[in-house]
PDB file of C-alpha atoms in Angstrom:
ATOM      1  CA  MET H1112     -23.602  -5.772   4.645  1.00 75.00           C
ATOM      2  CA  LYS H1113     -22.624  -2.701   6.654  1.00 87.00           C
ATOM      3  CA  TYR H1114     -18.968  -1.719   7.061  1.00 89.00           C
ATOM      4  CA  LEU H1115     -17.217   0.057   9.940  1.00 91.00           C
ATOM      5  CA  ALA H1116     -17.002   3.449   8.221  1.00 87.00           C
ATOM      6  CA  GLU H1117     -20.769   3.497   7.738  1.00 89.00           C
ATOM      7  CA  TYR H1118     -21.699   3.290  11.428  1.00 92.00           C
ATOM      8  CA  LEU H1119     -22.675   6.470  13.261  1.00 90.00           C
ATOM      9  CA  GLU H1120     -22.166   7.552  16.850  1.00 92.00           C
ATOM     10  CA  GLY H1121     -24.423   5.625  19.215  1.00 93.00           C
ATOM     11  CA  GLU H1122     -24.985   2.707  16.864  1.00 93.00           C
ATOM     12  CA  ARG H1123     -24.330  -0.901  17.802  1.00 95.00           C
ATOM     13  CA  VAL H1124     -21.789  -2.843  15.749  1.00 94.00           C
ATOM     14  CA  VAL H1125     -22.013  -6.628  15.555  1.00 94.00           C
ATOM     15  CA  GLY H1126     -19.721  -8.226  13.026  1.00 93.00           C
ATOM     16  CA  PHE H1127     -16.290  -9.444  12.021  1.00 94.00           C
ATOM     17  CA  CYS H1128     -13.122  -7.310  11.906  1.00 93.00           C
ATOM     18  CA  LEU H1129      -9.434  -7.759  11.309  1.00 93.00           C
ATOM     19  CA  VAL H1130      -7.127  -6.905  14.212  1.00 93.00           C
ATOM     20  CA  LYS H1131      -4.522  -4.480  12.829  1.00 89.00           C
ATOM     21  CA  SER H1132      -2.768  -3.680  16.129  1.00 90.00           C
ATOM     22  CA  LYS H1133      -3.061  -4.464  19.833  1.00 92.00           C
ATOM     23  CA  GLU H1134      -1.726  -2.569  22.854  1.00 92.00           C
ATOM     24  CA  ALA H1135      -2.338  -3.426  26.502  1.00 90.00           C
ATOM     25  CA  GLY H1136      -2.705  -0.880  29.283  1.00 89.00           C
ATOM     26  CA  VAL H1137      -3.593  -0.666  32.968  1.00 87.00           C
ATOM     27  CA  ALA H1138      -6.544   1.425  34.177  1.00 84.00           C
ATOM     28  CA  SER H1139      -6.651   3.470  37.384  1.00 83.00           C
ATOM     29  CA  ASN H1140      -8.404   0.568  39.142  1.00 86.00           C
ATOM     30  CA  GLN H1141      -5.437  -1.656  38.141  1.00 83.00           C
ATOM     31  CA  SER H1142      -7.504  -3.700  35.688  1.00 85.00           C
ATOM     32  CA  GLU H1143      -6.063  -4.376  32.249  1.00 90.00           C
ATOM     33  CA  TYR H1144      -7.570  -3.020  29.039  1.00 90.00           C
ATOM     34  CA  LEU H1145      -6.739  -3.281  25.348  1.00 93.00           C
ATOM     35  CA  ASN H1146      -6.450  -0.609  22.691  1.00 94.00           C
ATOM     36  CA  LEU H1147      -7.191  -2.264  19.373  1.00 95.00           C
ATOM     37  CA  GLU H1148      -7.051  -1.037  15.813  1.00 94.00           C
ATOM     38  CA  LEU H1149      -9.764  -2.904  13.934  1.00 94.00           C
ATOM     39  CA  GLY H1150     -10.403  -2.849  10.230  1.00 90.00           C
ATOM     40  CA  ASP H1151     -12.522  -4.001   7.343  1.00 90.00           C
ATOM     41  CA  ARG H1152     -12.571  -3.045   3.670  1.00 87.00           C
ATOM     42  CA  SER H1153     -13.932   0.425   4.520  1.00 84.00           C
ATOM     43  CA  GLY H1154     -10.914   1.340   6.658  1.00 83.00           C
ATOM     44  CA  THR H1155      -9.835   1.162  10.293  1.00 88.00           C
ATOM     45  CA  ILE H1156     -11.153   2.374  13.635  1.00 93.00           C
ATOM     46  CA  MET H1157      -9.696   2.396  17.135  1.00 95.00           C
ATOM     47  CA  ALA H1158     -11.461   0.299  19.772  1.00 95.00           C
ATOM     48  CA  LYS H1159     -11.301  -0.024  23.542  1.00 94.00           C
ATOM     49  CA  LEU H1160     -11.855  -3.248  25.458  1.00 94.00           C
ATOM     50  CA  TRP H1161     -12.072  -2.790  29.227  1.00 93.00           C
ATOM     51  CA  ASP H1162     -11.485  -5.366  32.001  1.00 89.00           C
ATOM     52  CA  VAL H1163      -9.608  -7.832  29.842  1.00 89.00           C
ATOM     53  CA  SER H1164      -9.212 -11.368  31.105  1.00 88.00           C
ATOM     54  CA  PRO H1165      -5.906 -13.177  30.532  1.00 88.00           C
ATOM     55  CA  GLU H1166      -7.711 -15.653  28.278  1.00 89.00           C
ATOM     56  CA  ILE H1167      -9.139 -12.962  25.984  1.00 90.00           C
ATOM     57  CA  LYS H1168      -5.832 -11.076  25.955  1.00 89.00           C
ATOM     58  CA  GLU H1169      -4.081 -14.211  24.771  1.00 89.00           C
ATOM     59  CA  ALA H1170      -6.778 -15.164  22.255  1.00 91.00           C
ATOM     60  CA  ILE H1171      -6.818 -11.824  20.406  1.00 94.00           C
ATOM     61  CA  ALA H1172      -3.940 -11.765  17.948  1.00 91.00           C
ATOM     62  CA  VAL H1173      -2.717  -9.132  15.509  1.00 90.00           C
ATOM     63  CA  LYS H1174      -3.738 -10.119  11.950  1.00 88.00           C
ATOM     64  CA  GLY H1175      -6.410 -12.361  13.459  1.00 91.00           C
ATOM     65  CA  ILE H1176     -10.134 -12.099  12.756  1.00 93.00           C
ATOM     66  CA  VAL H1177     -12.520 -11.368  15.621  1.00 94.00           C
ATOM     67  CA  LYS H1178     -16.256 -11.003  16.054  1.00 95.00           C
ATOM     68  CA  ILE H1179     -17.263  -7.992  18.110  1.00 95.00           C
ATOM     69  CA  ASP H1180     -20.338  -6.564  19.780  1.00 95.00           C
ATOM     70  CA  ALA H1181     -19.560  -2.882  20.314  1.00 96.00           C
ATOM     71  CA  THR H1182     -20.939   0.661  20.441  1.00 96.00           C
ATOM     72  CA  VAL H1183     -19.705   3.620  18.417  1.00 95.00           C
ATOM     73  CA  GLN H1184     -18.631   6.585  20.524  1.00 93.00           C
ATOM     74  CA  ASN H1185     -17.060   9.951  19.777  1.00 89.00           C
ATOM     75  CA  TYR H1186     -13.631  10.439  21.313  1.00 86.00           C
ATOM     76  CA  ARG H1187     -11.763  13.693  20.692  1.00 83.00           C
ATOM     77  CA  GLY H1188     -13.651  14.315  17.489  1.00 81.00           C
ATOM     78  CA  LYS H1189     -13.177  10.822  16.070  1.00 85.00           C
ATOM     79  CA  LYS H1190     -15.289   7.708  16.138  1.00 92.00           C
ATOM     80  CA  GLN H1191     -14.098   4.818  18.273  1.00 94.00           C
ATOM     81  CA  LEU H1192     -15.604   1.526  19.377  1.00 95.00           C
ATOM     82  CA  VAL H1193     -16.229   0.464  22.947  1.00 95.00           C
ATOM     83  CA  ILE H1194     -16.365  -3.319  22.891  1.00 95.00           C
ATOM     84  CA  GLN H1195     -18.784  -5.219  25.097  1.00 95.00           C
ATOM     85  CA  ARG H1196     -18.043  -8.704  23.766  1.00 94.00           C
ATOM     86  CA  ILE H1197     -15.341 -10.152  21.548  1.00 95.00           C
ATOM     87  CA  ARG H1198     -14.196 -13.581  20.392  1.00 94.00           C
ATOM     88  CA  PRO H1199     -11.808 -14.960  17.763  1.00 93.00           C
ATOM     89  CA  ALA H1200     -13.492 -16.078  14.553  1.00 91.00           C
ATOM     90  CA  SER H1201     -13.693 -19.792  13.846  1.00 88.00           C
ATOM     91  CA  THR H1202     -13.578 -21.658  10.557  1.00 85.00           C
ATOM     92  CA  SER H1203     -17.319 -22.292  10.820  1.00 89.00           C
ATOM     93  CA  ASP H1204     -17.915 -18.516  10.583  1.00 88.00           C
ATOM     94  CA  GLU H1205     -16.774 -18.648   6.934  1.00 86.00           C
ATOM     95  CA  VAL H1206     -15.623 -15.028   6.919  1.00 87.00           C
ATOM     96  CA  GLU H1207     -14.582 -13.686   3.497  1.00 82.00           C
ATOM     97  CA  MET H1208     -11.186 -11.964   3.682  1.00 77.00           C
ATOM     98  CA  GLU H1209     -12.236  -9.552   0.915  1.00 78.00           C
ATOM     99  CA  SER H1210     -14.734  -8.011   3.349  1.00 83.00           C
ATOM    100  CA  LEU H1211     -12.058  -7.318   5.957  1.00 88.00           C
ATOM    101  CA  ILE H1212      -9.379  -5.413   4.056  1.00 85.00           C
ATOM    102  CA  PRO H1213      -9.429  -2.362   1.784  1.00 85.00           C
ATOM    103  CA  ILE H1214      -9.022  -3.477  -1.821  1.00 88.00           C
ATOM    104  CA  SER H1215      -8.300  -1.769  -5.127  1.00 91.00           C
ATOM    105  CA  PRO H1216     -11.497  -0.881  -7.000  1.00 90.00           C
ATOM    106  CA  ILE H1217      -9.941  -2.248 -10.215  1.00 94.00           C
ATOM    107  CA  PRO H1218     -10.065  -6.059 -10.600  1.00 94.00           C
ATOM    108  CA  VAL H1219      -6.654  -7.655 -10.252  1.00 95.00           C
ATOM    109  CA  ASP H1220      -6.936  -9.635 -13.510  1.00 96.00           C
ATOM    110  CA  GLU H1221      -7.687  -6.448 -15.439  1.00 97.00           C
ATOM    111  CA  LEU H1222      -4.587  -4.780 -14.005  1.00 98.00           C
ATOM    112  CA  TRP H1223      -2.449  -7.845 -14.647  1.00 98.00           C
ATOM    113  CA  GLU H1224      -3.559  -8.014 -18.283  1.00 98.00           C
ATOM    114  CA  LYS H1225      -2.609  -4.362 -18.832  1.00 97.00           C
ATOM    115  CA  LEU H1226       0.791  -4.972 -17.236  1.00 98.00           C
ATOM    116  CA  LEU H1227       1.567  -7.978 -19.448  1.00 98.00           C
ATOM    117  CA  LYS H1228       0.449  -6.084 -22.550  1.00 98.00           C
ATOM    118  CA  THR H1229       3.000  -3.365 -21.787  1.00 98.00           C
ATOM    119  CA  VAL H1230       5.760  -5.921 -21.238  1.00 98.00           C
ATOM    120  CA  ASP H1231       4.941  -7.578 -24.567  1.00 98.00           C
ATOM    121  CA  GLY H1232       5.261  -4.195 -26.279  1.00 97.00           C
ATOM    122  CA  LEU H1233       8.765  -3.416 -25.026  1.00 98.00           C
ATOM    123  CA  GLN H1234      11.309  -3.041 -27.823  1.00 98.00           C
ATOM    124  CA  SER H1235      14.318  -3.689 -25.577  1.00 98.00           C
ATOM    125  CA  LYS H1236      14.949  -7.417 -25.413  1.00 98.00           C
ATOM    126  CA  VAL H1237      17.144  -6.959 -22.338  1.00 98.00           C
ATOM    127  CA  LEU H1238      14.528  -5.103 -20.285  1.00 98.00           C
ATOM    128  CA  GLN H1239      11.767  -7.357 -21.555  1.00 98.00           C
ATOM    129  CA  ALA H1240      13.704 -10.447 -20.478  1.00 98.00           C
ATOM    130  CA  ILE H1241      14.378  -9.020 -16.992  1.00 98.00           C
ATOM    131  CA  ILE H1242      10.739  -8.130 -16.378  1.00 98.00           C
ATOM    132  CA  ARG H1243       9.379 -11.381 -17.777  1.00 98.00           C
ATOM    133  CA  GLU H1244      11.742 -13.320 -15.522  1.00 98.00           C
ATOM    134  CA  ALA H1245      10.581 -11.312 -12.502  1.00 98.00           C
ATOM    135  CA  LEU H1246       6.889 -11.783 -13.286  1.00 98.00           C
ATOM    136  CA  ALA H1247       7.386 -15.502 -13.958  1.00 97.00           C
ATOM    137  CA  ASP H1248       8.666 -15.991 -10.407  1.00 97.00           C
ATOM    138  CA  GLU H1249       5.714 -17.509  -8.527  1.00 97.00           C
ATOM    139  CA  GLU H1250       6.522 -15.683  -5.292  1.00 97.00           C
ATOM    140  CA  ILE H1251       6.933 -12.287  -6.950  1.00 97.00           C
ATOM    141  CA  GLN H1252       3.809 -12.805  -9.077  1.00 97.00           C
ATOM    142  CA  GLY H1253       1.739 -13.876  -6.077  1.00 96.00           C
ATOM    143  CA  ARG H1254       2.881 -10.942  -3.973  1.00 97.00           C
ATOM    144  CA  LEU H1255       2.451  -8.407  -6.762  1.00 97.00           C
ATOM    145  CA  ARG H1256      -1.164  -9.502  -7.198  1.00 96.00           C
ATOM    146  CA  GLN H1257      -1.796  -8.948  -3.477  1.00 94.00           C
ATOM    147  CA  PHE H1258       0.544  -6.437  -1.822  1.00 96.00           C
ATOM    148  CA  PRO H1259      -0.241  -2.773  -1.169  1.00 95.00           C
ATOM    149  CA  ALA H1260       2.139  -0.025  -2.240  1.00 95.00           C
ATOM    150  CA  GLY H1261       2.668   1.018   1.368  1.00 91.00           C
ATOM    151  CA  VAL H1262       1.517   0.712   4.959  1.00 88.00           C
ATOM    152  CA  ARG H1263      -0.386   3.990   5.168  1.00 82.00           C
ATOM    153  CA  MET H1264       0.539   6.732   2.689  1.00 82.00           C
ATOM    154  CA  HIS H1265      -0.776   5.704  -0.763  1.00 92.00           C
ATOM    155  CA  HIS H1266      -2.329   2.717  -2.548  1.00 94.00           C
ATOM    156  CA  ASN H1267      -2.332   1.111   0.906  1.00 90.00           C
ATOM    157  CA  TYR H1268      -4.822  -1.638   0.090  1.00 90.00           C
ATOM    158  CA  TYR H1269      -4.988  -5.110  -1.402  1.00 91.00           C
ATOM    159  CA  HIS H1270      -3.154  -5.236  -4.796  1.00 95.00           C
ATOM    160  CA  GLY H1271      -2.596  -1.492  -4.474  1.00 96.00           C
ATOM    161  CA  LEU H1272       0.981  -1.781  -5.747  1.00 97.00           C
ATOM    162  CA  LEU H1273      -0.225  -3.359  -8.987  1.00 98.00           C
ATOM    163  CA  GLU H1274      -2.777  -0.559  -9.390  1.00 98.00           C
ATOM    164  CA  HIS H1275      -0.009   2.009  -8.795  1.00 98.00           C
ATOM    165  CA  ILE H1276       2.204   0.392 -11.458  1.00 98.00           C
ATOM    166  CA  VAL H1277      -0.528   0.345 -14.091  1.00 98.00           C
ATOM    167  CA  SER H1278      -1.508   3.929 -13.277  1.00 98.00           C
ATOM    168  CA  LEU H1279       2.113   4.998 -13.783  1.00 98.00           C
ATOM    169  CA  LEU H1280       2.312   3.144 -17.096  1.00 98.00           C
ATOM    170  CA  THR H1281      -0.840   4.911 -18.297  1.00 98.00           C
ATOM    171  CA  ALA H1282       0.498   8.343 -17.297  1.00 98.00           C
ATOM    172  CA  ALA H1283       3.904   7.592 -18.841  1.00 98.00           C
ATOM    173  CA  GLU H1284       2.348   6.577 -22.152  1.00 97.00           C
ATOM    174  CA  ARG H1285       0.410   9.843 -22.364  1.00 97.00           C
ATOM    175  CA  LEU H1286       3.363  12.068 -21.458  1.00 97.00           C
ATOM    176  CA  LEU H1287       6.058  10.449 -23.581  1.00 98.00           C
ATOM    177  CA  PRO H1288       5.094  12.278 -26.837  1.00 97.00           C
ATOM    178  CA  PHE H1289       5.959  15.590 -25.132  1.00 98.00           C
ATOM    179  CA  TYR H1290       9.461  14.508 -24.061  1.00 98.00           C
ATOM    180  CA  PRO H1291      11.429  12.791 -26.847  1.00 97.00           C
ATOM    181  CA  GLN H1292      14.591  12.927 -24.722  1.00 98.00           C
ATOM    182  CA  VAL H1293      13.120  10.263 -22.421  1.00 98.00           C
ATOM    183  CA  ASP H1294      13.947   6.572 -23.006  1.00 98.00           C
ATOM    184  CA  ARG H1295      10.547   4.922 -23.512  1.00 98.00           C
ATOM    185  CA  ASP H1296      11.489   1.364 -22.561  1.00 98.00           C
ATOM    186  CA  VAL H1297      13.543   2.355 -19.514  1.00 98.00           C
ATOM    187  CA  LEU H1298      10.654   4.531 -18.336  1.00 98.00           C
ATOM    188  CA  TYR H1299       8.165   1.673 -18.696  1.00 98.00           C
ATOM    189  CA  ALA H1300      10.568  -0.749 -17.022  1.00 98.00           C
ATOM    190  CA  THR H1301      11.005   1.662 -14.135  1.00 98.00           C
ATOM    191  CA  CYS H1302       7.236   1.993 -13.723  1.00 98.00           C
ATOM    192  CA  ILE H1303       7.081  -1.781 -13.341  1.00 98.00           C
ATOM    193  CA  MET H1304      10.220  -2.407 -11.265  1.00 98.00           C
ATOM    194  CA  HIS H1305      10.674   0.740  -9.148  1.00 98.00           C
ATOM    195  CA  ASP H1306       8.840  -0.639  -6.102  1.00 97.00           C
ATOM    196  CA  ILE H1307       9.506  -4.358  -6.648  1.00 98.00           C
ATOM    197  CA  GLY H1308      11.534  -4.306  -3.431  1.00 98.00           C
ATOM    198  CA  LYS H1309       8.371  -3.479  -1.483  1.00 97.00           C
ATOM    199  CA  LEU H1310       7.292  -7.078  -1.963  1.00 98.00           C
ATOM    200  CA  TYR H1311       9.988  -7.908   0.586  1.00 97.00           C
ATOM    201  CA  GLU H1312      10.161  -4.608   2.471  1.00 97.00           C
ATOM    202  CA  LEU H1313       6.597  -5.230   3.673  1.00 96.00           C
ATOM    203  CA  SER H1314       5.583  -8.256   5.700  1.00 94.00           C
ATOM    204  CA  ASP H1315       2.259  -9.254   4.123  1.00 91.00           C
ATOM    205  CA  PRO H1316      -0.775  -7.887   2.247  1.00 90.00           C
ATOM    206  CA  ILE H1317      -3.297  -8.214   5.086  1.00 84.00           C
ATOM    207  CA  ALA H1318      -1.874  -6.101   7.908  1.00 81.00           C
ATOM    208  CA  PRO H1319       1.520  -5.048   6.546  1.00 88.00           C
ATOM    209  CA  ASP H1320       4.429  -3.888   8.629  1.00 89.00           C
ATOM    210  CA  TYR H1321       8.079  -3.356   7.730  1.00 94.00           C
ATOM    211  CA  THR H1322      10.318  -6.427   7.725  1.00 96.00           C
ATOM    212  CA  THR H1323      13.793  -6.381   9.234  1.00 97.00           C
ATOM    213  CA  PRO H1324      15.462  -6.332   5.766  1.00 96.00           C
ATOM    214  CA  GLY H1325      12.999  -3.634   4.751  1.00 96.00           C
ATOM    215  CA  GLN H1326      14.031  -1.427   7.642  1.00 96.00           C
ATOM    216  CA  LEU H1327      17.759  -2.126   7.343  1.00 97.00           C
ATOM    217  CA  ILE H1328      18.089  -1.970   3.542  1.00 96.00           C
ATOM    218  CA  GLY H1329      14.936  -0.380   2.091  1.00 96.00           C
ATOM    219  CA  HIS H1330      12.968  -1.172  -1.036  1.00 97.00           C
ATOM    220  CA  LEU H1331      15.089   0.899  -3.461  1.00 98.00           C
ATOM    221  CA  VAL H1332      18.239  -1.113  -2.782  1.00 98.00           C
ATOM    222  CA  MET H1333      16.239  -4.329  -2.473  1.00 98.00           C
ATOM    223  CA  GLY H1334      14.769  -3.651  -5.916  1.00 98.00           C
ATOM    224  CA  VAL H1335      18.199  -3.185  -7.461  1.00 98.00           C
ATOM    225  CA  GLU H1336      19.322  -6.432  -5.826  1.00 98.00           C
ATOM    226  CA  ILE H1337      16.410  -8.234  -7.481  1.00 98.00           C
ATOM    227  CA  VAL H1338      17.338  -6.774 -10.882  1.00 98.00           C
ATOM    228  CA  SER H1339      21.000  -7.766 -10.408  1.00 98.00           C
ATOM    229  CA  GLY H1340      20.015 -11.292  -9.371  1.00 98.00           C
ATOM    230  CA  ILE H1341      17.906 -11.719 -12.503  1.00 98.00           C
ATOM    231  CA  CYS H1342      20.720 -10.394 -14.698  1.00 98.00           C
ATOM    232  CA  ARG H1343      23.136 -12.935 -13.253  1.00 98.00           C
ATOM    233  CA  LYS H1344      20.608 -15.722 -13.794  1.00 98.00           C
ATOM    234  CA  LEU H1345      20.062 -14.696 -17.431  1.00 98.00           C
ATOM    235  CA  ASP H1346      23.752 -13.916 -18.110  1.00 97.00           C
ATOM    236  CA  ILE H1347      22.951 -10.269 -18.824  1.00 98.00           C
ATOM    237  CA  PRO H1348      26.053  -8.119 -18.150  1.00 97.00           C
ATOM    238  CA  LEU H1349      25.601  -5.905 -15.098  1.00 96.00           C
ATOM    239  CA  GLY H1350      27.363  -3.168 -17.041  1.00 95.00           C
ATOM    240  CA  ASP H1351      24.736  -3.185 -19.805  1.00 97.00           C
ATOM    241  CA  ALA H1352      23.673   0.439 -20.431  1.00 98.00           C
ATOM    242  CA  GLU H1353      19.942  -0.271 -20.105  1.00 98.00           C
ATOM    243  CA  VAL H1354      20.459  -2.243 -16.916  1.00 98.00           C
ATOM    244  CA  LEU H1355      22.501   0.596 -15.416  1.00 98.00           C
ATOM    245  CA  HIS H1356      19.856   3.114 -16.481  1.00 98.00           C
ATOM    246  CA  LEU H1357      17.037   1.055 -14.923  1.00 98.00           C
ATOM    247  CA  LYS H1358      18.968   0.676 -11.669  1.00 98.00           C
ATOM    248  CA  HIS H1359      19.687   4.405 -11.618  1.00 98.00           C
ATOM    249  CA  CYS H1360      16.003   5.219 -12.048  1.00 98.00           C
ATOM    250  CA  ILE H1361      15.072   2.847  -9.206  1.00 98.00           C
ATOM    251  CA  LEU H1362      17.713   4.267  -6.858  1.00 98.00           C
ATOM    252  CA  SER H1363      16.820   7.896  -7.609  1.00 98.00           C
ATOM    253  CA  HIS H1364      13.034   7.739  -7.788  1.00 98.00           C
ATOM    254  CA  HIS H1365      12.506   9.345  -4.381  1.00 97.00           C
ATOM    255  CA  GLY H1366      14.038  12.564  -5.711  1.00 96.00           C
ATOM    256  CA  GLU H1367      17.078  14.602  -4.785  1.00 96.00           C
ATOM    257  CA  VAL H1368      19.338  13.009  -2.168  1.00 95.00           C
ATOM    258  CA  GLU H1369      19.341  16.338  -0.296  1.00 94.00           C
ATOM    259  CA  ASN H1370      15.595  15.985   0.312  1.00 90.00           C
ATOM    260  CA  GLY H1371      16.245  13.056   2.613  1.00 89.00           C
ATOM    261  CA  TRP H1372      13.426  10.950   1.138  1.00 89.00           C
ATOM    262  CA  GLY H1373      15.561   7.851   0.677  1.00 91.00           C
ATOM    263  CA  SER H1374      17.122   8.115  -2.776  1.00 96.00           C
ATOM    264  CA  ALA H1375      20.604   6.627  -3.000  1.00 95.00           C
ATOM    265  CA  VAL H1376      21.498   9.039  -5.814  1.00 97.00           C
ATOM    266  CA  SER H1377      19.873  12.077  -7.415  1.00 97.00           C
ATOM    267  CA  GLY H1378      18.369  11.658 -10.882  1.00 97.00           C
ATOM    268  CA  LYS H1379      20.947  12.186 -13.623  1.00 98.00           C
ATOM    269  CA  THR H1380      18.946  11.385 -16.765  1.00 98.00           C
ATOM    270  CA  PRO H1381      15.742  12.857 -18.237  1.00 98.00           C
ATOM    271  CA  THR H1382      14.075   9.466 -17.748  1.00 98.00           C
ATOM    272  CA  ALA H1383      14.973   9.320 -14.043  1.00 98.00           C
ATOM    273  CA  VAL H1384      13.828  12.893 -13.446  1.00 98.00           C
ATOM    274  CA  LEU H1385      10.521  12.389 -15.258  1.00 98.00           C
ATOM    275  CA  PHE H1386       9.813   9.147 -13.431  1.00 98.00           C
ATOM    276  CA  HIS H1387      10.370  10.749 -10.023  1.00 98.00           C
ATOM    277  CA  TYR H1388       7.677  13.331 -10.751  1.00 98.00           C
ATOM    278  CA  LEU H1389       5.313  10.740 -12.209  1.00 98.00           C
ATOM    279  CA  ASP H1390       5.662   8.695  -9.031  1.00 97.00           C
ATOM    280  CA  GLN H1391       5.083  11.776  -6.893  1.00 96.00           C
ATOM    281  CA  ILE H1392       1.947  12.728  -8.806  1.00 97.00           C
ATOM    282  CA  ASP H1393       0.385   9.275  -8.711  1.00 97.00           C
ATOM    283  CA  SER H1394       1.175   8.574  -5.061  1.00 96.00           C
ATOM    284  CA  LYS H1395       0.050  11.993  -3.797  1.00 96.00           C
ATOM    285  CA  MET H1396      -3.143  12.091  -5.876  1.00 95.00           C
ATOM    286  CA  ASN H1397      -4.100   8.639  -4.609  1.00 95.00           C
ATOM    287  CA  ALA H1398      -3.416   9.659  -1.011  1.00 93.00           C
ATOM    288  CA  LEU H1399      -5.365  12.902  -1.377  1.00 93.00           C
ATOM    289  CA  GLY H1400      -8.265  11.039  -2.944  1.00 91.00           C
ATOM    290  CA  GLN H1401      -8.396   8.760   0.095  1.00 88.00           C
ATOM    291  CA  THR H1402      -8.133  11.747   2.459  1.00 89.00           C
ATOM    292  CA  LEU H1403     -11.120  13.500   0.889  1.00 89.00           C
ATOM    293  CA  ALA H1404     -13.139  10.285   0.706  1.00 84.00           C
ATOM    294  CA  ASP H1405     -12.549   9.632   4.411  1.00 78.00           C
ATOM    295  CA  ALA H1406     -13.485  13.225   5.282  1.00 79.00           C
ATOM    296  CA  GLY H1407     -17.065  12.750   4.123  1.00 75.00           C
ATOM    297  CA  GLU H1408     -18.799  16.128   3.866  1.00 79.00           C
ATOM    298  CA  GLU H1409     -16.137  18.054   5.814  1.00 84.00           C
ATOM    299  CA  GLU H1410     -14.844  21.124   3.958  1.00 88.00           C
ATOM    300  CA  TRP H1411     -11.266  20.711   5.232  1.00 91.00           C
ATOM    301  CA  ALA H1412      -9.294  17.560   5.988  1.00 89.00           C
ATOM    302  CA  TYR H1413      -5.770  16.905   7.209  1.00 91.00           C
ATOM    303  CA  ALA H1414      -3.658  15.149   4.581  1.00 91.00           C
ATOM    304  CA  GLY H1415      -0.744  13.281   6.112  1.00 88.00           C
ATOM    305  CA  VAL H1416       0.946  12.959   2.724  1.00 88.00           C
ATOM    306  CA  LEU H1417       1.239  16.778   2.559  1.00 90.00           C
ATOM    307  CA  ARG H1418       1.440  17.418   6.312  1.00 88.00           C
ATOM    308  CA  ARG H1419      -1.264  20.062   6.047  1.00 94.00           C
ATOM    309  CA  LYS H1420      -4.983  20.496   5.659  1.00 94.00           C
ATOM    310  CA  VAL H1421      -6.504  20.387   2.188  1.00 92.00           C
ATOM    311  CA  TRP H1422      -9.679  22.038   0.934  1.00 93.00           C
ATOM    312  CA  ARG H1423     -12.394  20.056  -0.751  1.00 85.00           C
ATOM    313  CA  GLY H1424     -13.326  22.971  -3.010  1.00 80.00           C
ATOM    314  CA  TYR H1425     -16.649  23.266  -4.755  1.00 64.00           C
TER     315      TYR H1425
END
């Protein structure tokens, strides 16, 4: 099977795609056209559909699956599709969703097993109880096994958030021997819970957008609300020192408040400070890895996560 990223300029594309976004426009001859963002597991590509009928315009839906017959063209230095024919997929097409969305290269069950092993090894009964309660929630568990860590910036693929969490736990385990002033269990708990609010900040794992609560409240505060709700359910005092420390690490993990990156408070413990930098390293390295992979053989590529071009090196 050939994916969108593998097609070259001039080639014909016949296959199924996921509609990530749809925008209508009017051409100079007053006919309507559609700008579509289409995707499969290799990534996304912009597409143009000219002379759109009202029926086709209505039938094509964001987050829907379509079958296209299109040609790859070069537009302003980037590949785009010009669609000749398009139709919504039907159940008889038996399209596998795994072929239509980017997905973590690490199997979800392998990641989940590593996560549970860490939880079992926590020495703090309070933090262990909070995390076990969260992971036992069917909705949270289902979302955590599916949701990306973000819309575009890093780990932005199926069960990418779970991959991000396990990557952080691995890095934390290796760094802890160098920093005895860091609270081991709070650090591990923060790795697991820091982005738990993203499960409700984002709309879905297929073509995620930001929900209304996500935009109005944000995942840091939403994460703390989840922790507080679990504490009330388990009769754990909200003033418990480990609970306060975990909440502080969640609320400060975007760094100094003055940076304007969304932290509610600046880090005030060694654990909070270390976690912020761990999160920065893992998220930026993942994003840069994707940037260089998408650049192919190009020597330089623009990295949105750094807002500058990066060099492939030797």
